[in-house]
Coordinates of C-alpha atoms in Angstrom, one line a residue:
X289 CA 68.9 67.6 8.0
X290 CA 66.1 70.2 8.2
X291 CA 65.1 69.0 11.6
X292 CA 68.7 69.2 12.9
X293 CA 69.1 72.7 11.5
X294 CA 65.9 73.8 13.2
X295 CA 67.0 72.3 16.5
X296 CA 70.4 74.1 16.2
X297 CA 68.6 77.5 15.6
X298 CA 66.4 76.9 18.6
X299 CA 69.5 76.2 20.8
X300 CA 71.3 79.4 19.6
X301 CA 68.2 81.4 20.5
X302 CA 68.0 79.9 24.0
X303 CA 71.8 80.2 24.8
X304 CA 72.4 84.0 24.5
X305 CA 69.8 84.9 27.2
X306 CA 71.6 82.4 29.5
X307 CA 74.9 84.1 28.8
X308 CA 73.5 87.5 29.5
X309 CA 71.9 86.3 32.7
X310 CA 75.3 85.0 33.8
X311 CA 77.0 88.3 33.0
X312 CA 74.3 90.1 35.1
X313 CA 74.8 87.7 38.0
X314 CA 78.6 88.3 37.8
X315 CA 78.1 92.1 37.9
X316 CA 75.7 91.9 40.8
X317 CA 78.1 89.7 42.7
X318 CA 80.9 92.2 42.1
X319 CA 78.7 95.0 43.4
X320 CA 77.8 93.0 46.5
X321 CA 81.4 92.2 47.1
X322 CA 82.4 95.9 47.0
X323 CA 79.5 96.7 49.3
X324 CA 80.5 94.0 51.7
X325 CA 84.2 95.1 51.6
X326 CA 83.2 98.7 52.4
X327 CA 81.0 97.5 55.2
X328 CA 83.9 95.5 56.7
X329 CA 86.0 98.7 56.8
X330 CA 88.5 98.5 53.9
X331 CA 87.7 102.1 52.9
X332 CA 88.4 103.3 56.4
X333 CA 91.7 101.4 56.3
X334 CA 92.7 103.1 53.1
X335 CA 92.0 106.5 54.6
X336 CA 94.0 105.7 57.7
X337 CA 96.9 104.6 55.5
X338 CA 96.8 107.9 53.6
X339 CA 96.8 109.8 56.9
X340 CA 99.8 107.8 58.2
X341 CA 101.6 108.4 54.9
X342 CA 100.9 112.2 55.1
X343 CA 102.1 112.4 58.7
X344 CA 105.3 110.6 57.8
X345 CA 105.9 113.1 54.9
X346 CA 105.2 116.1 57.2
X347 CA 107.8 114.9 59.7
X348 CA 110.4 114.9 56.9
X349 CA 109.2 118.3 55.6
X350 CA 110.7 121.6 56.8
X351 CA 108.8 124.9 56.5
X352 CA 111.0 127.9 55.5
X353 CA 109.5 131.3 56.0
X354 CA 110.5 134.9 55.3
X355 CA 112.4 134.2 52.1
X356 CA 113.0 136.9 49.5
X357 CA 111.0 136.7 46.3
X358 CA 114.2 136.3 44.3
X359 CA 114.9 133.0 46.0
X360 CA 115.5 130.0 43.8
X361 CA 115.4 126.2 44.2
X362 CA 119.1 126.0 43.7
X363 CA 119.8 128.5 46.5
X364 CA 117.6 126.5 48.9
X365 CA 119.3 123.3 48.0
X366 CA 122.7 124.7 48.6
X367 CA 121.6 126.0 52.0
X368 CA 120.2 122.7 53.2
X369 CA 122.2 120.1 51.3
X370 CA 124.7 119.7 54.2
X371 CA 122.0 118.0 56.4
X372 CA 120.9 115.3 54.0
X373 CA 119.3 114.3 50.7
X374 CA 116.5 116.6 49.5
X375 CA 113.6 115.0 47.6
X376 CA 111.6 118.1 46.6
X377 CA 111.2 121.9 47.2
X378 CA 107.9 123.7 46.8
X379 CA 107.4 127.5 47.0
X380 CA 104.2 128.9 48.6
X381 CA 102.5 132.2 49.3
X382 CA 103.4 133.6 45.9
X383 CA 101.3 136.6 44.6
X384 CA 101.1 136.5 40.8
X385 CA 101.6 139.6 38.8
X386 CA 98.3 139.0 36.9
X387 CA 95.0 137.5 38.0
X388 CA 95.0 135.1 35.0
X389 CA 98.2 133.4 36.1
X390 CA 98.2 130.6 38.6
X391 CA 100.7 130.6 41.5
X392 CA 102.6 127.6 39.9
X393 CA 103.0 129.4 36.6
X394 CA 104.0 132.6 38.4
X395 CA 106.8 130.7 40.2
X396 CA 108.0 129.1 37.0
X397 CA 107.9 132.3 34.9
X398 CA 109.1 134.5 37.9
X399 CA 106.1 136.8 37.3
X400 CA 105.4 138.0 40.8
X401 CA 103.5 141.1 42.0
X402 CA 105.9 144.0 42.4
X403 CA 104.5 144.8 45.9
X404 CA 105.2 141.2 47.1
X405 CA 108.5 140.9 49.0
X406 CA 108.2 137.7 50.9
X407 CA 107.7 134.0 50.0
X408 CA 107.6 130.7 51.9
X409 CA 108.8 127.3 50.9
X410 CA 108.6 123.6 51.9
X411 CA 111.8 121.4 51.8
X412 CA 111.1 117.6 51.9
X413 CA 114.1 115.5 53.0
X414 CA 114.5 111.8 52.5
X415 CA 115.0 111.0 56.2
X416 CA 113.3 112.4 59.3
X417 CA 116.5 112.9 61.2
X418 CA 117.8 115.1 58.4
X419 CA 114.8 117.4 58.7
X420 CA 115.4 117.8 62.5
X421 CA 119.1 118.7 61.8
X422 CA 117.9 121.4 59.3
X423 CA 116.2 123.3 62.2
X424 CA 119.7 124.7 63.1
X425 CA 119.2 127.2 60.2
X426 CA 116.4 128.9 62.1
X427 CA 117.1 132.6 62.5
X428 CA 120.0 132.7 60.0
X429 CA 120.2 135.6 57.6
X430 CA 119.5 134.2 54.1
X431 CA 119.9 137.6 52.4
X432 CA 120.3 141.2 53.6
X433 CA 117.3 141.9 55.8
X434 CA 115.8 138.4 55.6
X435 CA 116.1 136.2 58.7
X436 CA 114.5 132.9 57.8
X437 CA 112.1 131.0 60.0
X438 CA 112.6 127.2 59.9
X439 CA 110.2 124.7 61.5
X440 CA 108.9 121.2 61.1
X441 CA 105.7 121.1 59.0
X442 CA 104.1 118.4 61.1
X443 CA 100.9 119.5 62.8
X444 CA 102.0 117.8 66.1
X445 CA 104.6 120.5 66.6
X446 CA 103.5 122.6 69.6
X447 CA 104.0 126.3 70.1
X448 CA 105.3 127.5 73.5
X449 CA 102.9 130.2 74.7
X450 CA 105.0 130.9 77.7
X451 CA 107.8 132.2 75.6
X452 CA 105.6 134.0 73.0
X453 CA 104.0 137.4 72.7
X454 CA 101.0 138.5 70.6
X455 CA 101.3 141.7 68.6
X456 CA 98.4 143.9 67.4
X457 CA 97.8 147.1 65.4
X458 CA 100.8 146.4 63.1
X459 CA 101.4 148.1 59.8
X460 CA 100.1 146.2 56.8
X461 CA 103.4 146.4 54.9
X462 CA 105.6 145.6 57.9
X463 CA 108.5 143.1 57.5
X464 CA 109.6 140.3 59.9
X465 CA 113.0 141.9 60.4
X466 CA 111.5 145.3 61.4
X467 CA 109.7 143.5 64.3
X468 CA 112.8 141.5 65.1
X469 CA 114.9 144.7 65.4
X470 CA 112.2 146.4 67.5
X471 CA 112.1 143.6 70.1
X472 CA 115.8 142.6 70.0
X473 CA 116.4 144.7 73.1
X474 CA 114.2 142.3 75.1
X475 CA 116.3 139.2 74.4
X476 CA 117.0 136.5 71.9
X477 CA 114.3 136.2 69.2
X478 CA 113.7 132.6 68.0
X479 CA 111.1 133.4 65.4
X480 CA 108.8 136.1 64.1
X481 CA 105.5 135.3 62.4
X482 CA 103.3 138.0 60.8
X483 CA 99.9 136.7 59.6
X484 CA 99.5 137.7 56.0
X485 CA 96.7 137.6 53.3
X486 CA 97.2 134.7 50.9
X487 CA 96.0 136.7 47.9
X488 CA 97.8 140.0 48.4
X489 CA 100.7 139.0 50.6
X490 CA 100.0 142.0 52.9
X491 CA 99.9 141.7 56.7
X492 CA 96.6 141.5 58.5
X493 CA 97.7 143.7 61.3
X494 CA 98.8 141.1 63.9
X495 CA 101.5 138.6 64.5
X496 CA 103.6 136.6 67.1
X497 CA 107.1 136.6 68.5
X498 CA 108.8 133.5 70.0
X499 CA 111.7 134.3 72.4
X500 CA 114.5 132.1 73.8
X501 CA 113.3 132.4 77.4
X502 CA 110.4 133.7 79.5
X503 CA 112.4 136.7 80.9
X504 CA 112.3 138.3 77.5
X505 CA 108.5 138.2 77.6
X506 CA 108.3 140.4 80.7
X507 CA 110.5 143.0 78.9
X508 CA 108.5 142.8 75.7
X509 CA 105.2 143.6 77.6
X510 CA 106.8 146.9 78.6
X511 CA 106.9 147.8 74.9
X512 CA 103.1 148.0 74.8
X513 CA 101.9 151.2 73.1
X514 CA 105.4 151.8 71.7
X515 CA 105.5 153.3 68.2
X516 CA 106.6 151.0 65.3
X517 CA 106.4 152.3 61.7
X518 CA 104.2 155.2 62.9
X519 CA 101.6 153.0 64.8
X520 CA 101.2 152.3 68.5
X521 CA 101.5 148.5 68.7
X522 CA 99.6 146.3 71.2
X523 CA 101.7 143.7 73.1
X524 CA 100.2 141.0 75.3
X525 CA 100.8 137.4 76.3
X526 CA 99.5 134.6 74.1
X527 CA 96.2 133.3 75.2
X528 CA 95.1 136.5 77.0
X529 CA 92.0 138.2 75.7
X530 CA 92.3 141.9 74.9
X531 CA 89.9 144.1 76.7
X532 CA 88.9 147.4 75.1
X533 CA 89.6 150.4 77.3
X534 CA 86.6 151.7 79.2
X535 CA 85.5 155.2 78.5
X536 CA 85.9 157.5 81.4
X537 CA 83.5 160.4 82.0
X538 CA 84.9 163.8 81.1
X539 CA 85.4 166.0 84.2
X540 CA 85.7 169.1 82.1
X541 CA 82.0 168.8 81.1
X542 CA 79.6 171.2 83.0
X543 CA 76.8 169.8 85.1
X544 CA 73.4 169.2 83.6
X545 CA 71.8 172.2 85.4
X546 CA 74.3 174.6 84.0
X547 CA 73.9 173.2 80.5
X548 CA 70.1 173.5 80.7
X549 CA 70.3 177.2 81.9
X550 CA 72.7 178.0 79.1
X551 CA 70.5 176.4 76.5
X552 CA 67.5 178.3 77.9
X553 CA 69.3 181.6 77.7
X554 CA 70.4 180.9 74.2
X555 CA 66.9 180.0 73.1
X556 CA 65.4 183.1 74.7
X557 CA 67.9 185.4 72.9
X558 CA 68.3 183.8 69.6
X559 CA 64.9 182.2 68.9
X560 CA 61.2 183.0 69.6
X561 CA 59.6 180.9 72.3
X562 CA 55.8 181.1 72.7
X563 CA 54.2 181.2 76.1
X564 CA 51.9 178.4 77.2
X565 CA 48.2 179.2 77.4
X566 CA 46.8 179.2 80.9
X567 CA 42.9 178.7 80.9
X568 CA 42.4 179.8 84.5
X569 CA 44.2 183.1 84.0
X570 CA 41.8 186.0 83.4
X571 CA 42.6 188.3 80.6
X572 CA 43.3 191.9 81.7
X573 CA 42.1 193.4 78.4
X574 CA 39.0 195.6 78.5
X575 CA 35.9 194.4 76.6
X576 CA 34.8 196.5 73.7
X577 CA 31.3 198.0 73.9
X578 CA 28.8 196.7 71.4
X579 CA 27.8 199.3 68.8
X580 CA 24.0 199.7 68.5
X581 CA 22.6 201.0 65.2
X582 CA 20.7 204.3 65.4
X583 CA 17.3 203.0 64.4
X584 CA 17.3 200.5 67.3
X585 CA 18.5 203.1 69.7
X586 CA 15.5 205.4 68.8
X587 CA 12.9 202.6 69.4
X588 CA 14.3 201.9 72.8
X589 CA 13.8 205.4 73.9

């Protein structure tokens, strides 16, 4: 019995290391499998699948710009529900009333900065065809003084530069409708986009206008240097570089010779100007005679 017990103890002591070794081998095999899988390209496939999924969602998503701050989810749903089933609505470009609040909390609690007047939103439809139908709402007046801008959120959507105009030197607190009214004389305005700061919601001084046809662009270029909200705006075609005006010489300025003579006269009258020493010039002053003491004078005699 003693010998059998001793043999059993020896077996138990030898078996656990074998189990641990097996566990280690299994872990190393799993690691090698993961490495091999990553080498074959499974990670790249997952990234591609995510990109494809994001693109499909973007095609079903509609961007809605120039909404009033008081806009609600229910109001947007009632506006777009005729085109199809809506999956979700997200508000963006909110400026919280306090720095401690996040944009999400500010939207939920309706604590928005008092100077903020505009907000944007994303409406996600269930079908892609419904999102395309929703583009008919582009340019409609959602509230008094708020013409909304509706566009597909997909990155593949191209902007037509031939029907667009770049605006510069705009006021920082300008609204989209003020720009629309200013350029409504040129023709039908499809969309107005003013580039704004994400943190403050104020404009950055430039924006774009998309017209219905190219004829309106020619008329809009004539409004260059026109005054809008107290500022001379700059209008040019999209894609063209703006060149700073070259400084022309003032004709009213006097020639250099006259300026020099005037300066010399002023200097001679108002300030003291010393003459330059001329070493070759002989002095006209008479030399003083040396005074000889009396004692020396008597000896010479």
